[in-house]
XYZ file of C-alpha atoms in Angstrom:
338
model
C 76.119 119.452 140.954
C 75.078 115.964 139.837
C 77.358 114.367 137.252
C 75.616 114.281 133.858
C 75.065 110.920 132.187
C 76.231 112.228 128.804
C 78.547 114.970 127.587
C 77.891 116.248 124.074
C 81.164 117.363 122.463
C 80.776 119.849 119.605
C 83.729 121.490 117.837
C 82.828 124.566 115.815
C 84.721 126.702 113.340
C 83.121 129.893 111.974
C 79.581 128.458 112.169
C 77.496 130.493 114.661
C 74.308 129.954 112.605
C 74.745 126.194 112.694
C 75.287 126.199 116.450
C 72.084 128.182 116.891
C 70.060 125.583 114.975
C 71.727 122.675 116.774
C 71.153 124.176 120.226
C 67.547 124.907 119.314
C 67.093 121.197 118.599
C 68.585 120.390 122.023
C 65.780 122.359 123.664
C 63.261 119.922 122.142
C 64.955 116.730 123.343
C 62.848 114.352 125.380
C 64.036 114.152 128.996
C 65.681 110.743 128.717
C 68.721 111.427 130.880
C 70.879 114.265 132.170
C 73.409 115.805 129.809
C 75.820 118.666 129.362
C 76.997 120.354 126.177
C 80.691 121.155 125.688
C 81.288 123.506 122.759
C 84.879 124.012 121.624
C 85.474 127.037 119.404
C 88.437 126.092 117.213
C 90.032 129.500 116.658
C 87.030 130.913 114.794
C 86.954 134.466 113.478
C 83.133 134.356 113.601
C 82.620 133.230 117.170
C 79.440 131.699 118.563
C 79.725 132.810 122.207
C 76.926 135.353 121.857
C 74.649 132.710 120.334
C 75.389 130.347 123.207
C 74.368 132.953 125.790
C 70.833 132.826 124.389
C 70.520 129.153 125.396
C 72.390 128.985 128.703
C 69.241 129.412 130.797
C 67.669 126.344 129.150
C 70.721 124.155 128.601
C 73.804 123.144 130.582
C 76.446 124.530 128.204
C 80.143 125.052 128.717
C 82.031 127.036 126.115
C 85.772 127.002 125.392
C 87.823 128.984 122.896
C 91.192 127.663 121.710
C 93.631 128.307 118.830
C 92.811 126.535 115.575
C 94.123 122.962 115.519
C 91.386 121.059 113.671
C 88.292 119.095 114.700
C 90.157 116.049 116.038
C 92.214 118.004 118.550
C 89.160 120.099 119.457
C 87.164 116.947 120.231
C 90.057 115.660 122.365
C 90.123 118.991 124.200
C 86.374 118.869 124.777
C 86.427 115.315 126.115
C 89.161 116.263 128.571
C 86.866 119.016 129.937
C 83.744 116.816 130.037
C 82.191 115.510 133.247
C 80.278 112.444 132.024
C 81.642 108.956 131.474
C 80.061 108.819 128.037
C 80.719 111.362 125.305
C 78.517 111.993 122.283
C 80.395 113.770 119.505
C 78.436 115.818 116.975
C 79.291 118.045 114.035
C 77.988 121.593 114.229
C 75.919 121.126 111.042
C 73.545 118.507 112.459
C 70.096 118.805 114.017
C 68.845 116.351 116.630
C 65.404 114.717 116.467
C 63.513 115.003 119.751
C 63.878 111.264 120.510
C 67.647 111.100 119.878
C 68.816 110.856 123.486
C 65.923 108.560 124.432
C 66.958 106.078 121.745
C 70.641 106.245 122.732
C 69.951 105.873 126.453
C 67.621 102.918 125.956
C 70.225 101.121 123.842
C 73.142 101.765 126.190
C 71.069 100.704 129.212
C 70.864 97.221 127.685
C 74.106 96.999 125.704
C 77.585 97.992 126.810
C 79.689 99.239 123.914
C 82.790 101.409 123.883
C 81.747 103.292 120.776
C 78.510 103.706 118.858
C 77.136 105.638 115.946
C 73.917 106.345 114.175
C 72.926 107.278 110.631
C 72.537 110.707 109.115
C 69.301 111.604 107.399
C 67.788 114.490 105.459
C 65.002 116.480 107.050
C 62.072 117.565 104.884
C 63.200 121.196 105.246
C 66.522 120.503 103.489
C 67.245 121.920 100.036
C 67.171 119.613 96.962
C 70.998 119.653 96.822
C 71.270 118.713 100.509
C 68.820 115.858 99.986
C 70.688 114.698 96.883
C 74.066 114.669 98.632
C 72.575 112.906 101.637
C 71.224 110.192 99.334
C 74.596 109.814 97.642
C 76.433 109.544 100.962
C 74.028 107.121 102.622
C 72.561 104.867 99.926
C 73.544 101.209 100.080
C 74.061 101.310 96.284
C 76.778 103.954 96.635
C 78.598 103.498 99.955
C 77.562 99.944 100.808
C 76.142 101.010 104.154
C 79.493 102.025 105.629
C 78.006 105.243 107.031
C 75.118 103.470 108.729
C 73.032 100.523 107.660
C 71.431 97.760 109.715
C 72.940 95.079 107.459
C 76.521 96.222 108.081
C 78.509 93.562 109.953
C 81.180 95.944 111.220
C 80.099 99.531 111.691
C 82.554 102.401 111.818
C 80.894 105.346 113.597
C 81.545 108.760 112.113
C 82.240 111.865 114.172
C 79.134 113.728 112.997
C 77.235 111.270 115.251
C 79.536 109.214 117.476
C 79.406 108.015 121.057
C 82.603 107.182 122.935
C 83.161 105.971 126.466
C 85.639 107.721 128.742
C 87.471 104.403 129.068
C 87.872 104.130 125.292
C 89.060 107.729 124.975
C 91.660 107.347 127.699
C 92.815 103.981 126.331
C 93.633 105.183 122.812
C 94.341 108.861 123.459
C 91.608 110.246 121.252
C 91.769 111.446 117.671
C 94.951 111.907 115.648
C 95.862 114.956 113.579
C 94.851 113.500 110.198
C 91.778 115.168 108.676
C 89.573 113.912 107.248
C 89.936 110.288 108.292
C 90.428 110.843 112.013
C 87.187 109.042 112.891
C 87.765 105.750 110.989
C 91.346 105.759 112.289
C 90.036 106.023 115.855
C 87.539 103.191 115.310
C 90.181 100.876 113.802
C 92.458 101.492 116.788
C 89.542 100.622 119.075
C 89.013 97.369 117.184
C 92.707 96.549 117.583
C 92.142 96.768 121.349
C 89.087 94.462 121.099
C 86.683 97.249 121.985
C 83.141 97.026 120.655
C 81.338 99.383 118.328
C 77.639 99.368 117.561
C 75.187 100.835 115.088
C 72.021 102.290 116.627
C 69.640 102.459 113.711
C 67.179 104.921 115.257
C 69.839 107.273 116.673
C 69.753 109.395 113.546
C 70.746 113.012 113.109
C 69.718 115.411 110.364
C 72.956 116.343 108.626
C 72.577 119.649 106.787
C 75.903 119.632 104.915
C 75.923 123.289 103.886
C 77.912 122.601 100.808
C 78.182 123.467 97.124
C 79.050 121.067 94.316
C 82.624 122.375 94.267
C 83.016 121.926 98.027
C 81.439 118.474 97.799
C 83.992 117.474 95.146
C 86.867 118.765 97.304
C 85.528 116.936 100.354
C 85.163 113.641 98.473
C 88.621 114.057 96.937
C 90.091 114.381 100.425
C 88.134 111.348 101.643
C 89.573 109.341 98.768
C 93.091 110.642 99.425
C 92.934 109.660 103.092
C 91.805 106.059 102.650
C 95.131 104.666 101.267
C 96.901 106.242 104.244
C 94.498 104.434 106.595
C 95.066 101.225 104.614
C 98.802 101.613 105.204
C 98.321 102.249 108.919
C 95.733 99.494 109.353
C 96.436 96.867 106.652
C 94.252 94.187 108.235
C 91.167 96.321 107.503
C 92.029 97.064 103.879
C 89.224 96.024 101.516
C 88.985 95.561 97.770
C 85.733 97.573 97.902
C 87.749 100.744 98.542
C 88.843 100.545 94.894
C 85.264 100.684 93.603
C 85.055 104.479 92.958
C 88.420 104.462 91.139
C 87.387 101.465 89.031
C 84.022 103.124 88.378
C 85.754 106.270 87.151
C 88.235 104.455 84.896
C 85.690 102.055 83.418
C 83.281 104.928 82.783
C 85.993 106.694 80.769
C 86.574 103.478 78.810
C 82.828 103.198 78.149
C 82.824 106.718 76.679
C 85.689 105.837 74.359
C 83.894 102.663 73.261
C 80.677 104.616 72.776
C 82.545 106.994 70.483
C 83.596 104.044 68.286
C 80.047 102.656 68.277
C 80.473 99.954 70.936
C 77.828 101.126 73.451
C 77.248 98.016 75.584
C 79.510 98.976 78.509
C 77.942 102.433 78.586
C 74.514 100.776 78.750
C 75.537 99.128 82.033
C 76.177 102.563 83.522
C 72.788 103.732 82.273
C 71.208 100.728 83.994
C 73.031 101.509 87.262
C 71.910 105.134 87.213
C 68.364 104.064 86.350
C 68.368 101.891 89.502
C 69.704 104.830 91.516
C 66.983 107.103 90.166
C 64.281 104.593 91.006
C 65.610 104.193 94.551
C 65.959 107.961 94.984
C 62.370 108.509 93.835
C 61.123 105.865 96.260
C 63.110 107.423 99.106
C 62.613 111.145 98.434
C 59.361 111.054 96.416
C 60.345 114.148 94.437
C 61.867 114.387 90.977
C 64.290 117.318 91.403
C 66.367 115.980 94.330
C 66.238 112.503 92.751
C 67.754 113.790 89.511
C 70.318 115.816 91.454
C 71.186 112.641 93.346
C 72.487 111.112 90.115
C 74.883 114.027 89.699
C 75.864 113.776 93.373
C 76.764 110.101 92.930
C 78.826 110.878 89.832
C 80.684 113.692 91.632
C 81.234 111.482 94.685
C 82.689 108.565 92.722
C 84.818 110.743 90.442
C 86.277 112.834 93.279
C 86.816 109.954 95.712
C 88.161 107.670 92.992
C 90.690 110.186 91.667
C 91.868 111.052 95.186
C 92.221 107.377 96.097
C 94.140 106.591 92.913
C 96.544 109.515 93.240
C 97.207 108.824 96.919
C 97.852 105.124 96.287
C 100.325 105.894 93.497
C 102.240 108.465 95.573
C 102.461 106.188 98.615
C 103.885 103.384 96.480
C 106.364 105.591 94.601
C 107.700 107.701 97.470
C 108.141 104.962 100.065
C 110.957 106.871 101.800
C 108.712 109.840 102.626
C 106.168 110.035 105.436
C 102.451 110.543 104.913
C 102.701 114.022 106.433
C 105.439 114.956 103.970
C 103.458 113.661 100.988
C 100.082 115.060 102.047
C 100.623 118.076 104.338
C 97.090 119.342 103.598
C 95.635 116.209 105.255
C 97.306 116.771 108.630
C 97.165 119.457 111.310
C 100.607 120.238 112.760
C 99.803 119.776 116.457
C 100.600 116.053 116.707
C 104.195 114.922 117.191
C 105.498 112.463 114.597
């Protein structure tokens, strides 16, 4: 059998419906290059093996089941089974546009990079909440383009849409057991080895994020909690901008206190910021409901991330004699040796 040009690596945990939608999108890909799909079932109770059987006549799929050890270890496992020299890592809750592989192949044919990523977008079929959260996570006014923007000088690919060469994987040993945060940690280790990353603007995926407001808060809180740990591991990449959500949260509380004592001017600045967000959301989504929900999504994102970042920073500076795994056991899977 001819070696495929690309190996798609997809960890999945209790998401057979998502895998069905993702594989359906694979069947509509333009024939840009040969590829295989490696699906790693991470100890799921609701397995997707029966779903996969429905697509095996159309797609080159290999399926593996392993005990639960988290997405990072599952991606490492999948890359060790893969046949191609270039891996493309996806989350199970994405859908591929038909031109995805064409765009990636055209870029890599002209540019050698060890790691690449593309943006996530919201398809028209998404719910208003999904569109609102997507706006909050991707807008330049909220995340500064860190998750994918053509103006970003240094792009850190995320594992919902990440390409990685076999050479890069073997050089750094793959993902670590921290979660979330395993993907920026991997990218920063690549940069330390002078390996290149790239942003492919048109290599977008539709990221469904089947999530409620409560789950979104918990996810953002974990993202905020992880960042100070990454700052400690990789101090040369620490940025003042990481404090923005915490500062936003604290200053917003101050503005409410001042508003209560009839000093509203600081609160007016927040109203101006949210007015700009609403205008941008309306321009981007062209509908009022998801645009209004986007304002709430931004508030939840900043509050959750900021509080997680602040708490994690305080604990790391107080308990200097304890390891990150001891302080934050819920942010690490136990498979990796200390």
